[in-house]
XYZ file of C-alpha atoms in Angstrom:
585
model
C -195.808 -7.200 100.588
C -195.233 -3.503 99.828
C -197.354 -2.489 102.811
C -195.179 -4.542 105.147
C -191.962 -3.242 103.607
C -193.125 0.385 103.792
C -193.720 0.115 107.551
C -189.985 0.712 107.873
C -190.280 4.236 106.418
C -191.603 5.595 109.750
C -189.887 8.897 110.671
C -188.710 9.370 107.064
C -192.266 9.723 105.754
C -191.925 13.540 105.779
C -188.699 13.432 103.725
C -190.396 11.026 101.297
C -193.435 13.268 100.752
C -191.242 16.368 100.500
C -189.158 14.660 97.796
C -192.231 13.949 95.701
C -193.544 17.521 96.085
C -190.175 18.986 95.088
C -190.098 16.703 92.050
C -193.521 17.985 90.986
C -192.176 21.550 91.096
C -189.090 20.549 89.111
C -191.215 18.828 86.450
C -193.583 21.784 86.088
C -190.664 24.147 85.468
C -188.902 21.777 83.046
C -192.086 21.462 80.979
C -192.708 25.220 80.852
C -189.196 26.115 79.649
C -189.527 24.631 76.077
C -192.856 26.455 75.675
C -191.230 29.771 76.634
C -188.350 29.117 74.227
C -190.854 28.400 71.428
C -192.674 31.642 72.206
C -189.365 33.569 72.274
C -188.301 32.166 68.879
C -191.663 33.253 67.398
C -191.238 36.769 68.790
C -187.675 36.987 67.451
C -188.973 35.822 64.073
C -191.612 38.571 64.251
C -188.846 41.172 64.773
C -189.092 41.946 68.532
C -186.582 44.236 70.214
C -183.759 43.447 72.651
C -185.901 44.471 75.616
C -188.275 41.550 74.918
C -185.379 39.123 74.398
C -183.698 40.249 77.665
C -186.989 39.951 79.581
C -187.577 36.350 78.454
C -183.879 35.511 78.912
C -184.079 36.640 82.552
C -187.235 34.554 83.041
C -185.491 31.488 81.557
C -182.447 31.977 83.821
C -184.685 32.302 86.901
C -186.662 29.209 85.918
C -183.431 27.264 85.285
C -182.107 28.133 88.755
C -185.505 27.301 90.274
C -185.418 23.898 88.541
C -181.860 23.367 89.801
C -182.939 24.307 93.340
C -185.926 21.948 93.316
C -183.851 19.133 91.785
C -180.956 19.509 94.236
C -183.257 19.694 97.248
C -185.234 16.682 95.971
C -181.970 14.726 95.610
C -181.005 15.586 99.189
C -184.349 14.624 100.738
C -184.485 11.496 98.554
C -181.063 10.371 99.825
C -182.148 11.012 103.414
C -185.442 9.150 102.977
C -183.990 6.112 101.154
C -180.959 5.735 103.454
C -183.135 6.101 106.554
C -185.653 3.621 105.174
C -182.867 1.089 104.518
C -181.489 1.638 108.039
C -184.905 0.994 109.588
C -185.445 -2.040 107.368
C -182.106 -3.572 108.405
C -182.930 -2.850 112.048
C -186.363 -4.463 111.710
C -184.850 -7.571 110.121
C -182.075 -7.753 112.732
C -184.489 -7.320 115.649
C -186.725 -9.999 114.160
C -183.797 -12.409 113.829
C -182.805 -11.761 117.458
C -186.178 -13.162 118.496
C -185.836 -16.270 116.322
C -185.457 -19.699 117.817
C -182.715 -22.025 116.633
C -185.376 -23.776 114.557
C -186.118 -20.525 112.698
C -182.420 -19.886 112.051
C -181.971 -23.462 110.813
C -184.867 -22.921 108.394
C -183.325 -19.878 106.697
C -179.590 -20.609 107.239
C -177.164 -17.994 108.550
C -175.804 -17.099 105.092
C -179.301 -16.499 103.724
C -180.225 -14.200 106.620
C -177.046 -12.173 106.068
C -177.818 -11.877 102.335
C -181.318 -10.620 103.133
C -179.947 -7.965 105.487
C -177.286 -6.766 103.034
C -177.737 -7.468 99.306
C -181.546 -7.689 99.364
C -181.901 -4.564 101.524
C -179.560 -2.615 99.236
C -181.689 -3.613 96.228
C -184.870 -2.529 98.014
C -183.242 0.773 99.018
C -182.306 1.449 95.385
C -185.861 0.655 94.258
C -187.334 2.937 96.937
C -185.019 5.775 95.929
C -186.047 5.383 92.284
C -189.755 5.182 93.139
C -190.031 8.317 95.308
C -188.078 10.461 92.856
C -187.724 9.092 89.339
C -191.007 7.151 89.363
C -192.774 10.402 90.246
C -190.765 12.604 87.896
C -190.872 10.475 84.737
C -194.641 9.778 84.536
C -195.381 13.448 85.274
C -192.895 14.532 82.617
C -194.566 12.184 80.132
C -198.049 13.539 80.928
C -197.050 17.226 80.998
C -194.907 16.863 77.861
C -197.754 15.136 76.030
C -200.158 17.966 76.974
C -197.638 20.584 75.819
C -196.916 18.643 72.606
C -200.654 18.463 71.868
C -200.876 22.192 72.533
C -198.084 22.869 70.010
C -198.622 20.160 67.405
C -202.293 19.250 67.683
C -203.224 15.802 66.359
C -199.607 15.087 65.455
C -198.936 14.555 69.174
C -201.169 11.460 69.085
C -198.143 9.479 67.887
C -196.927 9.647 71.477
C -200.207 8.163 72.732
C -199.746 5.211 70.343
C -196.110 4.754 71.325
C -196.649 4.469 75.092
C -198.859 1.293 75.101
C -196.604 -0.230 72.410
C -193.539 0.144 74.635
C -195.462 -0.869 77.769
C -196.430 -4.167 76.128
C -192.820 -5.037 75.330
C -191.682 -4.010 78.821
C -194.286 -6.346 80.305
C -192.963 -9.234 78.185
C -189.378 -8.511 79.263
C -190.263 -8.392 82.973
C -192.358 -11.554 82.748
C -189.368 -13.370 81.263
C -186.799 -11.969 83.707
C -188.607 -12.405 87.069
C -188.144 -16.225 87.353
C -184.448 -15.807 86.527
C -183.876 -13.382 89.407
C -185.775 -15.684 91.773
C -183.403 -18.497 90.840
C -180.323 -16.256 91.098
C -181.065 -15.221 94.691
C -181.386 -18.845 95.775
C -178.008 -19.568 94.205
C -176.589 -16.491 95.936
C -177.618 -18.000 99.274
C -175.937 -21.297 98.483
C -172.769 -19.541 97.323
C -172.657 -17.439 100.505
C -173.153 -20.550 102.627
C -170.165 -22.125 100.879
C -168.034 -19.019 101.491
C -169.050 -18.850 105.153
C -168.272 -22.528 105.644
C -164.897 -22.145 103.937
C -163.853 -19.097 105.975
C -164.924 -20.682 109.271
C -163.073 -23.876 108.409
C -159.970 -22.195 106.964
C -157.616 -24.059 109.305
C -159.069 -27.401 108.244
C -158.903 -26.439 104.559
C -155.235 -25.546 104.846
C -154.301 -28.523 107.001
C -155.770 -30.892 104.388
C -154.375 -28.825 101.491
C -157.831 -28.425 99.981
C -157.427 -24.843 98.756
C -157.588 -25.848 95.069
C -160.715 -27.916 95.660
C -162.426 -25.026 97.490
C -161.376 -22.569 94.775
C -162.837 -24.834 92.114
C -166.073 -25.273 94.082
C -166.430 -21.512 94.532
C -165.579 -20.839 90.884
C -168.323 -23.246 89.759
C -170.895 -21.653 92.080
C -169.855 -18.148 91.019
C -169.969 -19.092 87.332
C -173.471 -20.535 87.818
C -174.684 -17.245 89.335
C -172.919 -15.337 86.564
C -174.650 -17.381 83.850
C -178.105 -16.703 85.234
C -177.362 -13.021 85.774
C -175.945 -12.726 82.256
C -179.036 -14.377 80.802
C -181.287 -11.982 82.731
C -179.206 -8.945 81.789
C -179.246 -9.941 78.111
C -183.029 -9.917 78.158
C -183.130 -6.613 80.046
C -180.621 -5.162 77.580
C -183.286 -5.396 74.856
C -184.967 -2.477 76.568
C -182.344 0.090 75.518
C -182.220 -0.606 71.734
C -186.033 -0.781 71.711
C -186.167 2.694 73.230
C -183.531 4.028 70.859
C -185.430 2.652 67.861
C -188.634 4.329 69.029
C -186.816 7.615 69.666
C -185.309 7.821 66.181
C -188.522 6.594 64.504
C -190.395 9.307 66.376
C -187.949 11.999 65.301
C -188.219 10.899 61.648
C -192.021 10.898 61.860
C -192.263 14.313 63.542
C -189.688 15.958 61.266
C -191.214 14.524 58.079
C -194.874 15.280 58.788
C -194.100 18.477 60.694
C -192.014 19.875 57.828
C -194.706 18.861 55.376
C -197.345 20.666 57.433
C -195.202 23.805 57.688
C -194.722 23.891 53.904
C -198.349 23.160 53.109
C -199.762 25.744 55.559
C -197.053 28.314 54.775
C -196.356 28.526 58.520
C -199.913 29.415 59.526
C -200.744 26.115 61.329
C -197.211 25.220 62.400
C -193.838 26.907 62.129
C -190.216 25.942 62.788
C -190.438 27.041 66.430
C -193.462 24.784 66.992
C -191.640 21.887 65.302
C -188.589 22.448 67.512
C -190.774 22.489 70.647
C -192.593 19.377 69.485
C -189.278 17.567 69.029
C -188.129 18.731 72.465
C -191.275 17.405 74.119
C -191.041 14.197 72.102
C -187.469 13.704 73.282
C -188.566 14.338 76.876
C -191.353 11.771 76.536
C -189.004 9.138 75.111
C -186.253 9.867 77.619
C -188.661 9.554 80.530
C -190.116 6.381 79.057
C -186.570 5.029 79.143
C -186.318 6.099 82.786
C -189.615 4.360 83.535
C -188.255 1.195 81.934
C -185.095 1.547 84.028
C -187.270 1.826 87.142
C -189.055 -1.354 86.094
C -185.690 -3.101 85.846
C -184.634 -1.947 89.327
C -187.997 -2.830 90.846
C -187.974 -6.206 89.077
C -184.580 -7.015 90.598
C -185.722 -5.834 94.033
C -189.071 -7.670 94.028
C -187.460 -10.991 94.878
C -185.425 -9.262 97.587
C -188.648 -7.744 98.975
C -190.296 -11.144 99.035
C -187.329 -12.651 100.892
C -187.263 -9.798 103.424
C -191.013 -10.041 104.060
C -190.579 -13.791 104.517
C -188.264 -13.033 107.458
C -190.502 -10.269 108.863
C -193.579 -12.520 108.623
C -191.924 -15.465 110.338
C -192.925 -15.830 113.962
C -190.524 -17.451 116.377
C -191.434 -21.029 117.177
C -190.543 -20.224 120.794
C -192.532 -17.411 122.413
C -193.387 -16.211 125.900
C -196.598 -17.582 127.468
C -199.526 -15.255 128.078
C -198.842 -14.991 131.824
C -195.160 -15.938 132.260
C -193.495 -16.928 135.530
C -190.816 -14.366 136.375
C -188.755 -16.244 138.973
C -186.860 -19.540 138.880
C -187.064 -21.060 142.353
C -184.091 -23.443 142.124
C -181.858 -25.345 139.726
C -183.672 -28.678 139.683
C -184.203 -30.198 136.228
C -186.736 -32.824 135.192
C -187.070 -34.555 131.819
C -190.393 -36.394 131.733
C -190.666 -38.802 128.793
C -189.132 -36.227 126.444
C -188.785 -36.848 122.711
C -187.517 -34.340 120.180
C -186.875 -34.008 116.466
C -185.488 -30.976 114.625
C -188.250 -30.927 112.024
C -191.794 -32.207 112.232
C -191.245 -33.985 108.920
C -188.142 -35.802 110.196
C -188.478 -39.566 110.123
C -186.418 -40.157 113.271
C -186.295 -38.502 116.688
C -183.048 -36.902 117.840
C -184.108 -37.726 121.422
C -186.441 -40.569 122.384
C -188.320 -41.022 125.679
C -185.828 -39.259 127.956
C -186.719 -39.395 131.654
C -184.157 -37.867 134.006
C -184.485 -36.031 137.339
C -181.656 -33.805 138.587
C -181.703 -32.197 142.035
C -180.764 -28.561 142.554
C -177.024 -28.231 143.232
C -176.254 -31.681 141.822
C -173.329 -32.213 139.440
C -174.220 -34.496 136.527
C -171.843 -35.680 133.832
C -173.165 -36.585 130.379
C -171.121 -38.765 128.048
C -171.707 -40.571 124.796
C -170.361 -40.978 121.319
C -170.663 -38.515 118.466
C -174.302 -38.170 117.440
C -175.627 -39.341 120.799
C -177.625 -36.043 121.053
C -175.943 -34.820 124.234
C -175.971 -31.190 123.072
C -179.562 -31.540 121.869
C -180.577 -32.624 125.360
C -179.158 -29.598 127.161
C -180.527 -27.162 124.552
C -184.052 -28.027 125.697
C -183.354 -26.716 129.208
C -183.052 -23.038 128.206
C -185.642 -23.414 125.414
C -183.251 -23.025 122.534
C -185.564 -25.701 121.176
C -188.860 -26.987 122.572
C -189.508 -30.659 123.222
C -191.636 -32.330 120.559
C -193.191 -34.649 123.157
C -193.038 -34.761 126.931
C -192.108 -32.029 129.403
C -188.873 -30.342 130.471
C -189.074 -28.728 133.917
C -186.779 -26.303 135.719
C -187.447 -25.437 139.356
C -190.457 -27.753 139.252
C -192.203 -25.835 136.433
C -192.492 -26.508 132.722
C -189.868 -24.360 130.957
C -192.636 -23.152 128.638
C -194.269 -21.419 131.618
C -191.313 -19.079 132.223
C -190.544 -15.708 130.729
C -187.791 -16.503 128.210
C -185.424 -13.819 129.467
C -185.865 -14.899 133.088
C -185.282 -18.572 132.259
C -182.213 -17.967 130.126
C -180.715 -15.554 132.662
C -180.716 -18.438 135.180
C -179.253 -20.998 132.768
C -175.648 -20.314 131.754
C -174.450 -22.357 128.782
C -170.852 -22.659 127.629
C -171.339 -24.234 124.221
C -169.014 -26.592 122.446
C -168.164 -23.899 119.905
C -166.824 -21.137 122.115
C -167.207 -17.617 120.784
C -165.662 -14.345 121.897
C -166.614 -11.024 120.342
C -164.298 -8.267 119.190
C -163.573 -5.929 122.104
C -161.633 -6.083 125.354
C -161.558 -9.099 127.668
C -163.502 -7.069 130.237
C -166.216 -6.204 127.666
C -166.528 -9.869 126.700
C -166.843 -10.979 130.315
C -169.521 -8.373 130.991
C -171.793 -10.211 128.584
C -172.424 -12.404 131.632
C -173.272 -9.432 133.850
C -173.163 -5.885 132.513
C -172.954 -4.508 136.087
C -170.155 -6.797 137.275
C -167.426 -5.067 139.286
C -163.734 -5.571 138.562
C -163.458 -7.768 141.647
C -166.376 -9.957 140.524
C -164.767 -10.284 137.088
C -161.450 -11.360 138.603
C -163.172 -13.790 140.978
C -165.003 -15.468 138.065
C -161.725 -15.701 136.158
C -159.987 -17.246 139.168
C -162.691 -19.926 139.330
C -162.266 -20.553 135.586
C -158.446 -20.589 135.937
C -158.231 -17.611 133.570
C -156.983 -14.807 135.834
C -153.345 -15.890 135.703
C -152.932 -15.805 131.918
C -155.059 -12.642 131.569
C -152.780 -10.758 133.978
C -149.771 -11.830 131.895
C -151.078 -9.766 128.968
C -149.585 -6.228 128.897
C -153.058 -4.669 129.088
C -154.572 -7.254 131.420
C -158.364 -7.202 131.286
C -158.229 -4.338 128.768
C -156.490 -6.588 126.219
C -158.276 -6.397 122.878
C -159.820 -9.621 121.588
C -159.966 -10.027 117.819
C -163.197 -11.144 116.164
C -163.998 -14.715 117.186
C -161.126 -14.702 119.721
C -158.541 -15.300 117.010
C -155.661 -13.925 119.129
C -156.102 -16.294 122.111
C -155.611 -20.043 122.272
C -158.421 -22.563 122.373
C -157.879 -23.306 126.061
C -157.768 -19.605 126.954
C -160.933 -18.996 124.992
C -162.711 -21.829 126.816
C -161.720 -20.507 130.240
C -162.848 -16.971 129.398
C -166.199 -18.328 128.216
C -166.601 -20.271 131.476
C -165.807 -17.103 133.462
C -168.376 -15.199 131.403
C -171.009 -17.829 132.237
C -170.152 -17.725 135.948
C -170.732 -13.973 136.062
C -174.415 -14.650 135.359
C -174.545 -16.304 138.793
C -176.911 -18.877 137.319
C -178.937 -21.549 139.058
C -177.905 -23.987 136.284
C -174.464 -24.128 134.651
C -174.032 -26.214 131.512
C -170.569 -26.998 130.129
C -170.807 -28.595 126.688
C -167.370 -30.155 126.218
C -166.023 -26.722 127.159
C -162.826 -27.895 128.875
C -161.632 -30.120 126.034
C -158.788 -27.723 125.161
C -157.386 -27.417 128.706
C -155.088 -29.902 130.413
C -156.427 -32.370 132.980
C -154.833 -30.490 135.907
C -156.518 -27.204 134.966
C -159.760 -29.093 134.313
C -159.608 -30.528 137.827
C -158.926 -27.094 139.364
C -161.972 -25.649 137.556
C -164.198 -28.440 138.910
C -162.813 -27.996 142.435
C -163.615 -24.296 142.220
C -167.182 -25.122 141.222
C -167.640 -27.392 144.237
C -166.241 -24.833 146.638
C -167.738 -21.570 145.383
C -171.024 -22.498 143.642
C -172.281 -25.577 145.540
C -175.957 -24.607 145.087
C -175.672 -24.282 141.308
C -176.745 -27.305 139.302
C -173.881 -28.305 137.016
C -174.226 -30.353 133.837
C -170.911 -31.337 132.248
C -170.798 -32.873 128.775
C -167.361 -34.380 128.187
C -165.431 -36.851 126.081
C -162.780 -37.183 128.806
C -164.162 -39.360 131.631
C -161.800 -37.737 134.139
C -163.814 -34.523 133.650
C -166.962 -36.194 135.047
C -165.551 -38.912 137.288
C -166.232 -36.930 140.480
C -169.795 -35.985 139.426
C -172.702 -37.060 141.629
C -174.090 -39.003 138.699
C -173.025 -39.789 135.150
C -175.512 -40.221 132.295
C -174.486 -42.366 129.324
C -176.303 -41.593 126.086
C -176.418 -43.420 122.794
C -178.466 -42.731 119.688
C -180.664 -40.183 121.460
C -181.490 -42.408 124.434
C -180.232 -42.773 128.009
C -178.645 -46.196 128.326
C -177.210 -45.949 131.859
C -177.124 -43.637 134.893
C -174.915 -43.954 137.972
C -171.889 -42.743 139.872
C -168.375 -43.331 138.560
C -167.906 -46.325 140.860
C -171.299 -47.840 140.009
C -170.717 -47.565 136.283
C -167.226 -49.047 136.541
C -168.751 -52.027 138.280
C -171.935 -52.471 136.280
C -171.388 -50.984 132.803
C -168.963 -52.732 130.455
C -168.857 -49.866 127.941
C -168.002 -47.273 130.597
C -165.360 -49.560 132.107
C -163.795 -50.135 128.685
C -163.630 -46.393 127.883
C -162.209 -45.604 131.345
C -159.491 -48.229 131.101
C -158.634 -47.129 127.563
C -158.268 -43.471 128.591
C -156.283 -44.363 131.701
C -153.905 -46.513 129.618
C -153.403 -43.650 127.169
C -152.766 -41.281 130.072
C -150.223 -43.639 131.668
C -148.482 -44.145 128.316
C -148.264 -40.383 127.879
C -146.790 -39.872 131.333
C -144.282 -42.686 130.740
C -143.249 -41.060 127.462
C -142.758 -37.743 129.219
C -140.563 -39.388 131.867
C -138.323 -40.740 129.155
């Protein structure tokens, strides 16, 4: 796991190594200073002159500035290394997610992936920063201080050797108890974030149904649950500090008592006050750095679960990949479904699509209708390999879609999904998602076909009008037309509209379809709609129910031969006539 995480260090390896080397220099100086002070005190006690005192004072000042220099430089390189590492790690996760199939995203959930890129990465960055600096400094300080303490106090320094395994044992018990709690907390974090994301996305629905209090209560319960687990974990971790404090004071009592006794008994020949002072200084350094080591263990313990979750993403291979020798050209827009079945998970009991056989000629316009849950959207997602068929074959241009290079296939299949999405930026920038090299005239032509040019030109800034995140400052109908224009700029061989004219009036809908017939006759057009008038002039209409095709025919054929279609048509026409009559009144 660590090996995979550390691959993201890359160009910051030099800064990492430099940090550790600088820390070694800082530690060496910090351990020498108490020894020099002890020596100076002994010389003062022996009656040395001011020249000796000044000489050692200058040495101490130089060493102090050298320690400051090494420490400051180590802090700078550590910040550079840890921040760069976190940047690379986020980039690696993001790039990996970009290659995921919808099945992969469904497995993790959007909220969980965001948590792994933010909270988990921040925890790992903190752990890395502590490891390359403090985790190098503290163990070295403990070792060097123990050597110096043994040099000054002899066998009395062995108390430190007894203390270290004693504390290590209790730290191990604390970490063993805390790890499962953090694992559980991160799972609850994901669920809480999913709830927040769902609430924010559905804010209009929440307010329209006056469900704010319910959502607040739901969030409060989820937040309180996370808080309880975190509090429990922190309470256990908090035992670390009093344990350290107890050991520190017990050590001081032991050293002072036995050190003073030794000074008195030997009349200062084996140990004097200066030695005792140095011994206490080194003892304090050992205990302080043991506390820092325990703090590192806490940080690393918290980050371990985050590391595991990040590696889980990095280790996941997309369920949809390019073939070994991909086809790099789509010959035409013909589509063939040959006995296709599909389910979202291999463990699912029921297929979302069952035994679909459908053949669509290049340039043909096909309408797809059906009730909610009929799997209309699932069907069209197989064409551009957003999912792969579980059984059977989906062909485009006469070839299995799995034979194509993914980028080539998807560049020739333009999809305007049911949930239209615009990104923050200008209208022109959003439209250029369809074709980054599109000229202004091509952009306007696509917008004319999508019946968007007129309302865009009414904005003060025209095509340079800024779109808020998610297209919050344009209406639903305007958003749909801009998304259609964006898809047209791809100049695709297949155009799929997934209920993407539901927010525009029937007149505008008709104008859009007329534009398609006139300007892109060779493009295969699949139109999923709830409104039968949107597909009535299609070459063929496919009726779906419960993941199966129940009827195929032209508008006239279905009116004559299909009772369900005839009933829906008459119902919608009656509603339309009633609406027009009401308007006349």
